[in-house]
PDB file of C-alpha atoms and ligand atoms in Angstrom:
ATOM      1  CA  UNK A   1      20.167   3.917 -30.004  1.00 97.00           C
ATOM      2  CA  UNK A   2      20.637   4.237 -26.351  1.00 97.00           C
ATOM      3  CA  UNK A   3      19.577   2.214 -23.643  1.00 96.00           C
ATOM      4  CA  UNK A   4      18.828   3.871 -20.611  1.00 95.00           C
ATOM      5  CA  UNK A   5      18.432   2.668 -17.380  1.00 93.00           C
ATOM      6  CA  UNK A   6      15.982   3.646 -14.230  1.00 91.00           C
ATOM      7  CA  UNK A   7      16.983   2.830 -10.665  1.00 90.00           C
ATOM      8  CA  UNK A   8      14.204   2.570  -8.297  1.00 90.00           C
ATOM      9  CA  UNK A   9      15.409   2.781  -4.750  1.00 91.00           C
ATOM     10  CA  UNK A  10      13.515   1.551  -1.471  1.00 95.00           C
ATOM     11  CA  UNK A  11      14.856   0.481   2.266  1.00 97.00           C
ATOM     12  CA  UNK A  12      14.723  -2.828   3.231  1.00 97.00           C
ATOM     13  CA  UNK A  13      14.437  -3.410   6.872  1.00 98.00           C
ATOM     14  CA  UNK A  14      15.111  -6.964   8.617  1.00 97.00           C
ATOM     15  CA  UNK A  15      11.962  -6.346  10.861  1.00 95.00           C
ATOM     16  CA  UNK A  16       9.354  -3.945  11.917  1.00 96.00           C
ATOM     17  CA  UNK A  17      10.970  -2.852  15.277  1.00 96.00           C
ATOM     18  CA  UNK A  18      13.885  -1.435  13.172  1.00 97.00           C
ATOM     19  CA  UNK A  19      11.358   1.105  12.293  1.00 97.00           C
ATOM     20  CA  UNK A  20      10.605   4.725  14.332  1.00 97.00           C
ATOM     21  CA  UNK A  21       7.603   4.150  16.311  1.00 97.00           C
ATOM     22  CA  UNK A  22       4.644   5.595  14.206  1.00 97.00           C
ATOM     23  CA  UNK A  23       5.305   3.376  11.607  1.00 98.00           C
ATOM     24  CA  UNK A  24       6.018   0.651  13.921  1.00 98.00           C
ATOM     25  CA  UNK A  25       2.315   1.365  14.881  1.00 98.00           C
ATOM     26  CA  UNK A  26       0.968   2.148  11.334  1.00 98.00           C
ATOM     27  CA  UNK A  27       2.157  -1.796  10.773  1.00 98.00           C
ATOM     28  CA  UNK A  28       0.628  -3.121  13.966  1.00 98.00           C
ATOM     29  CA  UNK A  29      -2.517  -1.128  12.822  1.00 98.00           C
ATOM     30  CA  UNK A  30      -2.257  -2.659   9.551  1.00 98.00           C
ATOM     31  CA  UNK A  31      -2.167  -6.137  11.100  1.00 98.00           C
ATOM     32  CA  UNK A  32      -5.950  -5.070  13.053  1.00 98.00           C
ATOM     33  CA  UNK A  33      -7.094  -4.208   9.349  1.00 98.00           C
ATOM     34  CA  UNK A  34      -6.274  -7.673   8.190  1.00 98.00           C
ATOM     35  CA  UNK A  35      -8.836  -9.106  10.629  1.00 97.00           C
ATOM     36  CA  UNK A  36     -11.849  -7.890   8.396  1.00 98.00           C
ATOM     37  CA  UNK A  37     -10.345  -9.099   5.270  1.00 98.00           C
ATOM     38  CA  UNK A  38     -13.719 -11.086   3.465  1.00 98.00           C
ATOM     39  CA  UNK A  39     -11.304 -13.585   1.510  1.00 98.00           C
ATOM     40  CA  UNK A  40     -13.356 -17.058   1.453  1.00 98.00           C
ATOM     41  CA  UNK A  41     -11.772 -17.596  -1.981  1.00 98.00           C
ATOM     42  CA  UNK A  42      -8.290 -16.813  -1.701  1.00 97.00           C
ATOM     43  CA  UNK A  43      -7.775 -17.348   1.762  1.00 98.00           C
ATOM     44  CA  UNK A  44      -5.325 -14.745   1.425  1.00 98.00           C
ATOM     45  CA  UNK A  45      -5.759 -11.628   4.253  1.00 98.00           C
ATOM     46  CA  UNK A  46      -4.391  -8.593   3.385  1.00 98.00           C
ATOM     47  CA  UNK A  47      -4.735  -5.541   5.855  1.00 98.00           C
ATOM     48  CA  UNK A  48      -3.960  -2.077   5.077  1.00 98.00           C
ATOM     49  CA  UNK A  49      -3.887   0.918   7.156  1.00 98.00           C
ATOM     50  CA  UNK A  50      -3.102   4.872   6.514  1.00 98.00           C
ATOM     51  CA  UNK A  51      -1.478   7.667   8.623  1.00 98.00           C
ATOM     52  CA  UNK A  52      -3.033  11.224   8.043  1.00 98.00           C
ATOM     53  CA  UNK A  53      -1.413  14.564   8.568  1.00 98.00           C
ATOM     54  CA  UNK A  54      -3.738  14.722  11.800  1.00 98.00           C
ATOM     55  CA  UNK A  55      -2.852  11.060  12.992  1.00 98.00           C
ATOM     56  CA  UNK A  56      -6.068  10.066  12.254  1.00 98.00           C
ATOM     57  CA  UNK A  57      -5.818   6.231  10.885  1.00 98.00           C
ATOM     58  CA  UNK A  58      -7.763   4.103   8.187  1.00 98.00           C
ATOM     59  CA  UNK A  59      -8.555   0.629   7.977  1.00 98.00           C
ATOM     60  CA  UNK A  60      -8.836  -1.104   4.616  1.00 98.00           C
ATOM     61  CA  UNK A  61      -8.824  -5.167   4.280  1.00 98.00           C
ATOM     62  CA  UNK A  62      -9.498  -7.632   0.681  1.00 98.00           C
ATOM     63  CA  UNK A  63     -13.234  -7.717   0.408  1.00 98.00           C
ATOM     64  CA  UNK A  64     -13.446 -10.796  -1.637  1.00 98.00           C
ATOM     65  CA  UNK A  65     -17.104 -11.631  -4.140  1.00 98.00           C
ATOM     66  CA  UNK A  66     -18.653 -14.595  -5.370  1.00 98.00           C
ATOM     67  CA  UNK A  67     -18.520 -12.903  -8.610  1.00 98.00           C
ATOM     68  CA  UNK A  68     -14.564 -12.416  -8.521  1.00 97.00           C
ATOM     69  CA  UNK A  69     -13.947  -9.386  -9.754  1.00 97.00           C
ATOM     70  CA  UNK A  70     -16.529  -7.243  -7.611  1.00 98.00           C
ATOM     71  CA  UNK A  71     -13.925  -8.148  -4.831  1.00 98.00           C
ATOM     72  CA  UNK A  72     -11.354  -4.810  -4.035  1.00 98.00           C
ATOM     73  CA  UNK A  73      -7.986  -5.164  -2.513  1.00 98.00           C
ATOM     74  CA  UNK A  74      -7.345  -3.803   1.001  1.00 98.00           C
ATOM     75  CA  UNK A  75      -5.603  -1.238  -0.217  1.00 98.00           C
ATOM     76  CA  UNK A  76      -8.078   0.386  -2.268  1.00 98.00           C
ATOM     77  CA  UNK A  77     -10.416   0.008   0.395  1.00 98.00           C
ATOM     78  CA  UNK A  78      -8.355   2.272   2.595  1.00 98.00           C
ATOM     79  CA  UNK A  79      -7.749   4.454  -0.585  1.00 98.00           C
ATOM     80  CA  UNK A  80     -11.019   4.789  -1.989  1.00 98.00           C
ATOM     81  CA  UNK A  81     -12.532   5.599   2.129  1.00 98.00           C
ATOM     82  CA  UNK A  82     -10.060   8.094   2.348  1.00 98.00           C
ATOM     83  CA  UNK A  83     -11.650   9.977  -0.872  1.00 98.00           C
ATOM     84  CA  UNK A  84     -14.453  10.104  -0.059  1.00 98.00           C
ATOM     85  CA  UNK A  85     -14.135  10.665   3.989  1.00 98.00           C
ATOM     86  CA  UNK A  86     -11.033  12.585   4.522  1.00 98.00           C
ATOM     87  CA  UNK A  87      -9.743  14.514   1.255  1.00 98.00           C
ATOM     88  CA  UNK A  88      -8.435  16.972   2.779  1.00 98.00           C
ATOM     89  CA  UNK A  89      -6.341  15.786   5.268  1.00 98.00           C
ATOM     90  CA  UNK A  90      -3.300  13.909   3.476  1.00 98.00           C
ATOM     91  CA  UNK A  91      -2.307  10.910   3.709  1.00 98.00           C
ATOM     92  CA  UNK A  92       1.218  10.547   4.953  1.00 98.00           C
ATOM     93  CA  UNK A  93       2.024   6.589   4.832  1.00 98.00           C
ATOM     94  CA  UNK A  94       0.307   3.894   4.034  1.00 98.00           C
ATOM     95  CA  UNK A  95       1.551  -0.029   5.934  1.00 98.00           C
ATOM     96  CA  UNK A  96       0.527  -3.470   3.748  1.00 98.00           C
ATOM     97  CA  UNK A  97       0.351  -6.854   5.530  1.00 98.00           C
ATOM     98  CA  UNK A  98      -0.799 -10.241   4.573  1.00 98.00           C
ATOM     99  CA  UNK A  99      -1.329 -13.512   6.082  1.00 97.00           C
ATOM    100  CA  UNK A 100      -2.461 -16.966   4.959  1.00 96.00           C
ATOM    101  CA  UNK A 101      -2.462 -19.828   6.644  1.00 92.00           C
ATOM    102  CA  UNK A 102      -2.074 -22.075   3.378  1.00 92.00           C
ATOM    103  CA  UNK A 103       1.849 -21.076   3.506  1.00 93.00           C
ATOM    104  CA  UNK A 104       4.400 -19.467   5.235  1.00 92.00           C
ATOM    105  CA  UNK A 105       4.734 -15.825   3.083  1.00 93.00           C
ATOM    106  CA  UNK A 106       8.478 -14.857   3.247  1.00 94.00           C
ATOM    107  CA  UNK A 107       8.009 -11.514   1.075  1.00 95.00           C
ATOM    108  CA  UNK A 108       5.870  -8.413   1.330  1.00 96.00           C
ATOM    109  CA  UNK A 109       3.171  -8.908  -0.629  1.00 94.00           C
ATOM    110  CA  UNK A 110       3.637  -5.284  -3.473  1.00 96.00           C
ATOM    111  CA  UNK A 111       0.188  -3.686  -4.902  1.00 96.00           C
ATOM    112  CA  UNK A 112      -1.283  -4.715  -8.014  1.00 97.00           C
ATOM    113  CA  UNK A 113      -0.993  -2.531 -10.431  1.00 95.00           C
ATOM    114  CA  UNK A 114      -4.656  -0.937 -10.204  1.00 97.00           C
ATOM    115  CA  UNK A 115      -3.894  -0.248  -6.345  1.00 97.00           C
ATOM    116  CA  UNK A 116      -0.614   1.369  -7.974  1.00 96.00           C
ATOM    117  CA  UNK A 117      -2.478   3.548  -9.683  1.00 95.00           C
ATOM    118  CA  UNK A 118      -4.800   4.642  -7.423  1.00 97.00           C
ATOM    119  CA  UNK A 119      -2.352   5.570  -5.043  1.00 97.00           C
ATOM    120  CA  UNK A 120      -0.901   7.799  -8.084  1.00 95.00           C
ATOM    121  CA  UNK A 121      -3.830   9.396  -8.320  1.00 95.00           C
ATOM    122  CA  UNK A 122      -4.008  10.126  -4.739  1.00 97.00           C
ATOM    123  CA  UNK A 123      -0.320  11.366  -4.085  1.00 96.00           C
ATOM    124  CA  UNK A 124      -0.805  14.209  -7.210  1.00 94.00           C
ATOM    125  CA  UNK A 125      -4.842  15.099  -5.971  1.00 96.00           C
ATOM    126  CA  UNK A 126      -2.412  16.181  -2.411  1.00 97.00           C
ATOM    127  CA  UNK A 127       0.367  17.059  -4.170  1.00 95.00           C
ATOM    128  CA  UNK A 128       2.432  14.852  -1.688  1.00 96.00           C
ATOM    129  CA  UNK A 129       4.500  11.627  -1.792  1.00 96.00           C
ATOM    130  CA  UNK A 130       2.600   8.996   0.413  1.00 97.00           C
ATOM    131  CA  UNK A 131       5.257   6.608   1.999  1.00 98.00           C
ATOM    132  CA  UNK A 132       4.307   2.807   1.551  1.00 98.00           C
ATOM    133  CA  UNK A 133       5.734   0.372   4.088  1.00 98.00           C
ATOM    134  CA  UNK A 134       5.150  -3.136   2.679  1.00 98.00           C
ATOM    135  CA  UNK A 135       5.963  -6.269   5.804  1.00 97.00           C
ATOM    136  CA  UNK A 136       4.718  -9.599   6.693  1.00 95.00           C
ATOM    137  CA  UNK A 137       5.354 -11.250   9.474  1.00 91.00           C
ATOM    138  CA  UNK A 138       8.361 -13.754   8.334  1.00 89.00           C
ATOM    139  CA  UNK A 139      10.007 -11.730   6.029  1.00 94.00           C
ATOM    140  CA  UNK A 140      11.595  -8.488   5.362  1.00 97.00           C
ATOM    141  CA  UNK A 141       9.842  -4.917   5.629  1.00 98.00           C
ATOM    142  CA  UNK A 142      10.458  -2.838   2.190  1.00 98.00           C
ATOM    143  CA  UNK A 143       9.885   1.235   2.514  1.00 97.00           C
ATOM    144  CA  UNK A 144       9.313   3.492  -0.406  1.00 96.00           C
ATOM    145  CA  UNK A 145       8.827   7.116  -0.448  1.00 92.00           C
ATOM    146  CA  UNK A 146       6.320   7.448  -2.880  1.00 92.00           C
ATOM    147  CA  UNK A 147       4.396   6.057  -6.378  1.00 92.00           C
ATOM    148  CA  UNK A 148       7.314   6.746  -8.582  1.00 87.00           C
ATOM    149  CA  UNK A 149       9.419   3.788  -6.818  1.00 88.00           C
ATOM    150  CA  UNK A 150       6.986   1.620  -7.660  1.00 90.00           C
ATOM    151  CA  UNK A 151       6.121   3.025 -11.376  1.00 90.00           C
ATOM    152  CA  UNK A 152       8.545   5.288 -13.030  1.00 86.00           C
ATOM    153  CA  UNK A 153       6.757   5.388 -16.318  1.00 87.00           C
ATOM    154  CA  UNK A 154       3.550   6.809 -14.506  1.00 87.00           C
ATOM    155  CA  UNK A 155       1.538   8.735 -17.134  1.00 81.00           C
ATOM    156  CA  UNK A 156       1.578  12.552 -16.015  1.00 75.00           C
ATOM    157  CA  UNK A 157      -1.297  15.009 -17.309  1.00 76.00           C
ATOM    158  CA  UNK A 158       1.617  16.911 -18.403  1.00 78.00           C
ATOM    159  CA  UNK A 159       2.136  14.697 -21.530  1.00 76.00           C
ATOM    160  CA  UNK A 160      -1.441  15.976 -22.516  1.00 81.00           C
ATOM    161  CA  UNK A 161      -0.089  19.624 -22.794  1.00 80.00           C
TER     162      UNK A 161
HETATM  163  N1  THU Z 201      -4.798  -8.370  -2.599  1.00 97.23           N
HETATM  164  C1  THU Z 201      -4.796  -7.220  -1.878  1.00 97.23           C
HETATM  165  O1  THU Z 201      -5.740  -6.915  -1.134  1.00 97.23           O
HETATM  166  N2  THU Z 201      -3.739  -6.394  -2.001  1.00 97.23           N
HETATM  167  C2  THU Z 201      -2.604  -6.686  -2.692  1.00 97.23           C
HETATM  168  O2  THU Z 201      -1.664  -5.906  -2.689  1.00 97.23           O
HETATM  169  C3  THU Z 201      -2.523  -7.938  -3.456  1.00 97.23           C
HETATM  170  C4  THU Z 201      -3.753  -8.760  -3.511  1.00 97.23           C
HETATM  171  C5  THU Z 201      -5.930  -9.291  -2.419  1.00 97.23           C
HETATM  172  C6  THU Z 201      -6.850  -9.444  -3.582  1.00 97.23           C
HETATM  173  C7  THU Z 201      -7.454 -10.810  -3.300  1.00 97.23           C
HETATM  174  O3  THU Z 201      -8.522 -10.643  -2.375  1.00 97.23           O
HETATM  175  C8  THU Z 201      -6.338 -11.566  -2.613  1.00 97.23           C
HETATM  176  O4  THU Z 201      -5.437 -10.584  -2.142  1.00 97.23           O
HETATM  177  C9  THU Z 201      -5.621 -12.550  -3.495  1.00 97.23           C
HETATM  178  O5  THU Z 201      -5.166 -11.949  -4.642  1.00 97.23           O
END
């Protein structure tokens, strides 16, 4: 036996204005997105906004239902507009915010895992890392260059083969 170990790096940043300006604006657009977040039940806003290779940007924001799990997270929102509005222009980053005003959030809030995988799916239909910049507005800003930060054991297609 032989345990193994995987180290996931990422760059933690004290605050957004220690970041280069487009993803200094990728987070402020990310902080627009959070203003259409439908979250009556959670109370919980999360924004989320991408970069494309052309500059074009996306919105996404929670879209909360009565019936709970109809509801889709902001960044799936973003994701899933992307697919089916702008495939072929690639996503280069993607900025997550949140805000509540039930508490004071002193962490990023990180994707759920469904989000995780979507964004897995997304990086290998372009065939390119998408940089995720996760901040909130009291606490640190964490930067990762792509899905396999955030999920090492990923399933690859080439298992099937
Ligand atoms: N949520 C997101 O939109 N993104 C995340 O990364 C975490 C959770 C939403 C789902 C739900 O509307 C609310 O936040 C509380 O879980």
């Amino acid at each position: 036996m032989t345990n193994r170990e995987i180290k996931i790096s990422f760059q933690e940043y004290t605050s957004v204005k220690e970041l280069d300006t487009d993803d200094q604006s990728l987070c402020n657009e990310a902080v627009k997105a959070m203003v259409n977040s439908h979250s009556p039940y959670s109370k919980f806003r999360v924004g989320a906004a991408l970069r494309l290779q052309s500059g074009k940007i996306i919105h996404g924001s929670n879209q909360e239902n009565v019936a709970y799990p109809s509801g889709l997270c902001a960044e799936r929102v973003a994701l899933f507009y992307w697919g089916a509005n702008h495939p072929d222009d690639p996503i280069e980053s993607m900025a997550v915010t949140a805000h509540t005003d039930e508490f004071i959030l002193n962490k990023p809030v990180t994707s759920c895992g469904s989000c995780l995988q979507v964004i897995a799916e997304y990086e290998k239909k372009q065939n390119k890392p998408i940089k995720t910049i996760l901040f909130c507005k009291d606490g640190p800003v964490w930067v990762t260059r792509g899905i396999e930060s955030f999920l090492p054991f990923l399933f690859f297609e080439d298992r099937l083969s």
